[in-house]
Coordinates of C-alpha atoms and ligand atoms in Angstrom, one line a residue:
M1409 CA -23.9 0.1 0.2
I1410 CA -24.2 3.8 -1.1
L1411 CA -22.3 4.7 -4.0
L1412 CA -21.2 8.5 -4.1
K1413 CA -19.2 10.3 -6.9
K1414 CA -19.0 13.9 -5.3
A1415 CA -16.8 14.9 -2.5
N1416 CA -19.5 17.1 -0.9
D1417 CA -22.0 14.3 -1.0
L1418 CA -19.5 12.1 0.8
R1419 CA -18.8 14.8 3.2
N1420 CA -22.4 15.4 4.0
Y1421 CA -23.3 11.6 4.3
I1422 CA -20.5 10.9 6.8
D1423 CA -21.2 14.0 9.0
S1424 CA -24.8 12.6 9.4
Q1425 CA -23.6 9.2 10.2
R1426 CA -20.8 10.7 12.6
K1427 CA -23.5 12.8 14.4
N1428 CA -25.4 9.0 15.0
G1429 CA -22.2 8.1 16.9
K1430 CA -20.7 6.0 14.1
P1431 CA -16.8 5.9 13.9
I1432 CA -15.5 6.0 10.3
G1433 CA -13.2 3.3 9.1
F1434 CA -11.7 4.3 5.7
I1435 CA -10.0 2.0 3.1
P1436 CA -8.4 3.8 0.0
T1437 CA -7.9 1.8 -2.9
M1438 CA -7.2 2.0 -6.6
G1439 CA -9.7 -0.8 -7.5
A1440 CA -8.9 -4.2 -9.0
L1441 CA -9.9 -5.4 -5.5
H1442 CA -8.8 -8.7 -4.2
Q1443 CA -9.4 -10.5 -1.0
G1444 CA -6.6 -8.5 0.5
H1445 CA -8.8 -5.5 0.0
I1446 CA -11.6 -7.2 1.2
S1447 CA -9.8 -8.3 4.5
L1448 CA -9.2 -4.6 5.1
I1449 CA -13.1 -3.9 4.8
E1450 CA -13.5 -6.9 7.1
A1451 CA -11.0 -5.6 9.7
A1452 CA -12.9 -2.3 9.6
K1453 CA -16.4 -4.1 10.2
S1454 CA -15.0 -6.1 12.8
R1455 CA -14.2 -3.1 15.0
N1456 CA -18.0 -1.7 14.2
Q1457 CA -16.8 1.1 11.6
L1458 CA -18.8 2.9 9.1
T1459 CA -16.7 1.4 6.2
V1460 CA -15.7 4.0 3.4
C1461 CA -14.0 2.5 0.6
S1462 CA -12.6 4.7 -2.1
I1463 CA -11.6 3.5 -5.5
F1464 CA -9.5 6.0 -7.4
V1465 CA -6.5 5.3 -9.8
N1466 CA -4.4 8.1 -9.0
P1467 CA -2.3 9.3 -12.0
T1468 CA 0.0 11.5 -9.7
Q1469 CA 1.7 8.4 -8.2
F1470 CA 2.6 6.4 -11.5
N1471 CA 6.2 7.3 -12.3
D1472 CA 5.7 5.2 -15.5
P1473 CA 2.9 6.3 -17.6
S1474 CA 2.6 3.1 -19.2
D1475 CA 2.1 1.5 -15.6
F1476 CA -0.8 3.9 -15.4
E1477 CA -2.3 2.9 -18.7
K1478 CA -2.3 -0.6 -18.1
Y1479 CA -3.5 -0.4 -14.5
P1480 CA -6.5 -2.8 -14.3
V1481 CA -9.9 -1.1 -14.0
T1482 CA -12.6 -3.7 -12.9
T1483 CA -15.2 -1.4 -11.5
D1484 CA -18.2 -3.8 -11.8
T1485 CA -16.4 -6.8 -10.1
D1486 CA -15.3 -4.4 -7.5
I1487 CA -18.6 -3.4 -6.6
A1488 CA -19.9 -6.9 -6.5
Q1489 CA -17.1 -7.9 -4.1
L1490 CA -17.7 -4.7 -1.9
L1491 CA -21.4 -5.5 -1.7
A1492 CA -20.9 -9.1 -0.6
A1493 CA -18.3 -7.7 2.2
G1494 CA -21.1 -5.5 3.5
N1495 CA -19.0 -2.3 2.8
D1496 CA -21.3 0.8 3.7
V1497 CA -20.0 3.6 1.3
L1498 CA -18.0 3.4 -1.9
F1499 CA -16.7 6.8 -2.9
L1500 CA -15.8 6.6 -6.8
P1501 CA -14.8 10.1 -7.8
E1502 CA -13.6 11.3 -11.3
L1503 CA -10.4 13.2 -11.6
D1504 CA -11.7 16.7 -11.1
E1505 CA -13.3 15.8 -7.8
I1506 CA -9.9 14.7 -6.4
Y1507 CA -8.2 17.5 -8.1
P1508 CA -10.2 20.3 -8.8
A1509 CA -7.3 22.7 -9.2
G1510 CA -5.7 20.4 -11.5
I1511 CA -3.1 17.5 -10.6
K1512 CA 0.0 19.8 -10.4
P1513 CA 1.2 19.6 -6.5
I1514 CA 0.7 22.4 -4.5
R1515 CA 2.6 21.0 -1.7
I1516 CA 6.1 18.9 -1.2
Y1517 CA 5.9 16.7 1.8
E1518 CA 9.0 16.3 3.8
L1519 CA 9.4 12.5 3.8
G1520 CA 13.0 12.2 4.5
E1521 CA 15.0 9.1 4.0
L1522 CA 11.7 7.3 2.9
E1523 CA 11.6 9.3 -0.4
T1524 CA 15.1 8.1 -1.5
I1525 CA 15.5 4.6 -0.5
L1526 CA 13.8 1.4 -2.0
E1527 CA 10.5 2.1 -3.5
G1528 CA 11.5 6.0 -3.1
K1529 CA 14.7 5.5 -5.3
Y1530 CA 13.2 3.3 -8.0
R1531 CA 9.7 5.1 -8.1
P1532 CA 10.6 8.9 -7.9
G1533 CA 7.9 10.9 -7.4
H1534 CA 5.7 8.0 -6.5
F1535 CA 5.3 8.9 -2.5
Q1536 CA 4.7 12.6 -3.3
G1537 CA 1.7 11.4 -5.5
V1538 CA 0.5 9.0 -2.8
C1539 CA 0.6 11.9 -0.1
Q1540 CA -1.2 14.0 -2.8
V1541 CA -4.1 11.8 -3.1
V1542 CA -4.3 10.5 0.4
H1543 CA -4.2 13.9 1.9
R1544 CA -7.3 15.1 -0.1
L1545 CA -9.0 11.8 0.5
L1546 CA -8.5 12.2 4.3
D1547 CA -9.8 15.9 4.0
I1548 CA -12.7 14.6 2.6
V1549 CA -13.5 11.4 4.6
Q1550 CA -12.0 12.5 7.8
P1551 CA -12.0 9.0 9.2
D1552 CA -11.3 7.8 12.6
L1553 CA -9.4 4.7 11.5
L1554 CA -7.5 4.4 8.3
F1555 CA -6.8 0.7 7.1
L1556 CA -3.6 0.0 5.1
G1557 CA -2.3 -3.3 3.8
Q1558 CA 1.1 -4.3 5.3
K1559 CA 2.1 -5.5 1.7
D1560 CA 3.1 -1.6 0.8
Y1561 CA 5.0 -1.4 3.8
Q1562 CA 6.9 1.6 2.9
Q1563 CA 3.6 3.1 2.0
C1564 CA 2.3 2.7 5.5
M1565 CA 5.4 4.4 6.9
V1566 CA 4.9 7.2 4.3
I1567 CA 1.3 7.8 5.2
S1568 CA 2.0 7.7 9.0
R1569 CA 4.3 10.6 8.1
L1570 CA 1.9 12.3 6.1
I1571 CA -0.5 12.0 9.1
E1572 CA 1.9 13.7 11.3
L1573 CA 2.8 16.4 8.7
T1574 CA -0.7 17.1 8.3
G1575 CA -1.9 17.5 11.8
Y1576 CA -4.2 14.4 11.8
A1577 CA -2.3 12.5 14.0
D1578 CA -4.4 13.2 17.1
R1579 CA -7.4 12.3 14.8
I1580 CA -6.7 9.3 12.9
T1581 CA -5.2 6.1 13.8
I1582 CA -3.5 3.7 11.2
Q1583 CA -4.5 0.1 11.2
V1584 CA -2.0 -2.0 9.4
C1585 CA -3.4 -5.2 8.3
P1586 CA -1.6 -8.2 7.7
T1587 CA -0.7 -9.2 3.9
L1588 CA -2.8 -12.0 2.3
R1589 CA -1.0 -14.6 0.1
E1590 CA -2.3 -17.0 -2.3
K1591 CA -1.9 -20.7 -1.1
D1592 CA 1.8 -20.9 -3.0
G1593 CA 2.9 -17.7 -0.9
L1594 CA 2.6 -15.4 -3.5
A1595 CA 1.4 -11.9 -1.9
M1596 CA -2.0 -10.8 -3.3
S1597 CA -2.0 -7.7 -5.6
S1598 CA -4.0 -5.9 -8.4
R1599 CA -1.0 -6.6 -10.5
N1600 CA -0.8 -10.3 -10.3
R1601 CA -3.6 -10.3 -12.8
R1602 CA -1.2 -9.0 -15.4
L1603 CA 1.1 -11.9 -15.1
S1604 CA 1.3 -14.7 -17.9
V1605 CA 0.8 -18.3 -16.5
K1606 CA 4.4 -18.9 -16.6
D1607 CA 5.3 -15.8 -14.9
R1608 CA 2.5 -16.5 -12.2
H1609 CA 4.3 -19.5 -11.5
T1610 CA 7.6 -17.9 -11.2
A1611 CA 6.2 -15.1 -9.1
T1612 CA 6.3 -17.4 -6.3
T1613 CA 10.0 -17.4 -5.9
I1614 CA 9.5 -13.8 -4.1
F1615 CA 8.1 -15.3 -1.1
R1616 CA 10.4 -18.2 -1.0
T1617 CA 13.2 -15.8 -1.1
L1618 CA 11.8 -13.8 1.7
S1619 CA 11.2 -17.1 3.7
F1620 CA 15.0 -17.9 3.0
I1621 CA 16.2 -14.7 4.3
Q1622 CA 14.1 -15.4 7.4
Q1623 CA 15.3 -18.6 8.1
H1624 CA 18.9 -17.9 7.3
L1625 CA 19.1 -14.7 9.2
R1626 CA 21.9 -14.9 12.1
P1627 CA 23.6 -11.9 13.8
G1628 CA 26.7 -10.8 11.7
D1629 CA 27.5 -9.6 8.2
L1630 CA 24.4 -9.9 6.2
T1631 CA 26.0 -9.4 2.7
A1632 CA 26.1 -13.0 1.8
L1633 CA 22.6 -13.6 2.6
H1634 CA 21.5 -10.8 0.6
N1635 CA 23.4 -11.6 -2.5
K1636 CA 22.0 -15.1 -2.1
A1637 CA 18.6 -13.6 -2.3
V1638 CA 19.5 -11.4 -5.4
A1639 CA 20.7 -14.3 -7.1
A1640 CA 18.0 -16.6 -6.4
L1641 CA 15.5 -14.1 -7.9
S1642 CA 17.8 -13.3 -11.0
A1643 CA 18.2 -16.9 -11.7
A1644 CA 14.4 -17.5 -11.5
G1645 CA 14.2 -14.6 -14.5
F1646 CA 13.4 -11.5 -12.3
R1647 CA 14.9 -8.2 -13.1
V1648 CA 15.5 -7.3 -9.7
D1649 CA 15.1 -3.6 -8.4
Y1650 CA 16.1 -4.1 -5.0
V1651 CA 16.3 -6.9 -2.1
S1652 CA 16.8 -5.1 1.3
I1653 CA 17.2 -6.7 4.7
S1654 CA 16.1 -3.4 6.5
D1655 CA 15.4 -1.6 10.0
A1656 CA 11.8 -2.3 10.3
R1657 CA 11.4 1.3 11.8
T1658 CA 13.4 3.4 9.5
L1659 CA 13.9 1.1 6.2
H1660 CA 17.6 2.0 6.4
P1661 CA 19.3 -1.1 4.9
C1662 CA 21.2 -3.1 7.7
T1663 CA 24.4 -4.8 6.4
D1664 CA 25.6 -6.0 9.9
W1665 CA 23.1 -7.6 12.5
D1666 CA 23.3 -7.3 16.3
G1667 CA 20.9 -9.9 16.7
Q1668 CA 18.5 -7.5 18.4
Q1669 CA 17.3 -4.7 15.8
Q1670 CA 14.0 -5.4 14.4
L1671 CA 14.2 -6.1 10.6
V1672 CA 12.1 -6.5 7.7
A1673 CA 13.2 -8.0 4.4
L1674 CA 11.7 -6.4 1.2
V1675 CA 11.9 -7.0 -2.4
A1676 CA 10.9 -5.3 -5.6
A1677 CA 11.5 -7.0 -9.0
F1678 CA 10.0 -7.1 -12.3
L1679 CA 8.5 -10.2 -14.5
D1680 CA 8.6 -9.1 -17.9
E1681 CA 6.9 -5.6 -17.6
V1682 CA 5.0 -6.5 -14.3
R1683 CA 6.7 -4.9 -11.0
L1684 CA 5.9 -6.8 -8.0
I1685 CA 6.6 -5.9 -4.4
D1686 CA 6.3 -8.0 -1.1
N1687 CA 8.0 -8.0 2.5
L1688 CA 8.4 -10.1 5.2
P1689 CA 8.9 -8.9 8.8
L1690 CA 12.0 -11.0 10.1
T1691 CA 11.3 -9.9 13.8
N1692 CA 8.1 -9.1 15.2
A1693 CA 7.9 -5.3 14.5
I1694 CA 5.4 -3.7 12.5
A1695 CA 6.8 -0.4 11.9
A1696 CA 4.0 1.6 10.6
S1697 CA 1.5 0.7 13.3
R1698 CA 0.5 3.9 15.2
Ligands
LIG2306 O1 -2.2 1.5 -2.2 C1 -3.0 2.2 -3.1 O2 -3.9 1.4 -3.6 C2 -2.7 3.6 -3.3 O3 -1.3 3.7 -3.3 C3 -3.6 4.6 -2.4 C4 -3.3 4.3 -0.7 C5 -5.1 4.1 -2.7 C6 -3.3 5.9 -2.9 O4 -3.8 5.9 -4.1

């Protein structure tokens, strides 16, 4: 594996590989890697890509400064995992390599309703920060395939929109890969390692609640089902930001289901100060696949 810290060095290396006919598969991350990230590397390798993984904890997407400060940094074990997975290139930039002119945004991305609902509502500015860093990374890497995890369902949709907004739609294909779960159903996440033993146990309620919604979904008014899900999480000790049964392609909440509309259930909730998100497609659509 080649480790590069400078954007120019990465660009030059990728150009040389592209000339050799290698398609470029890009996996952007903020480190604290787990098997979910590694599954993205594996998906890229299985499609014969030169795998480029970036690790950069992007300050501009944290609406809560203490969340940024507490974000786990585990570079040595990340590198070991990437080596074991056979990753080809690791991009490990410093802040000024990503933001040479400073972190102040130079562009507002028109994300429409995606910016005001669910994560957009509870994490104001978050998706602008995600767009800012992913745009910069795409400019540097210029991948053919971009690998994203379905766990960040709304982020996949935002990045899909970013690709349209920035004119990359003809050149970059997004590959959304399934959420990886622990044996007890908890979605793998870098934040899980911040949970206490007790909260780690309680956290499994999220997947049980999503499964409950899936099992009890029937055409008609969804209010009672939604309320039961919120109540189950609250009773387990969560501080719930939202539970939403949403249109799988727009994320607009659905309150009355016609039995046809493609749906996804999404949850964001705190245990102590750790915010967890998860989702479960209730029908068979994965909205962000392009
Ligand atoms: O999902 C993440 O880890 C981050 O939001 C991303 C896409 C790497 C941008 O910083």
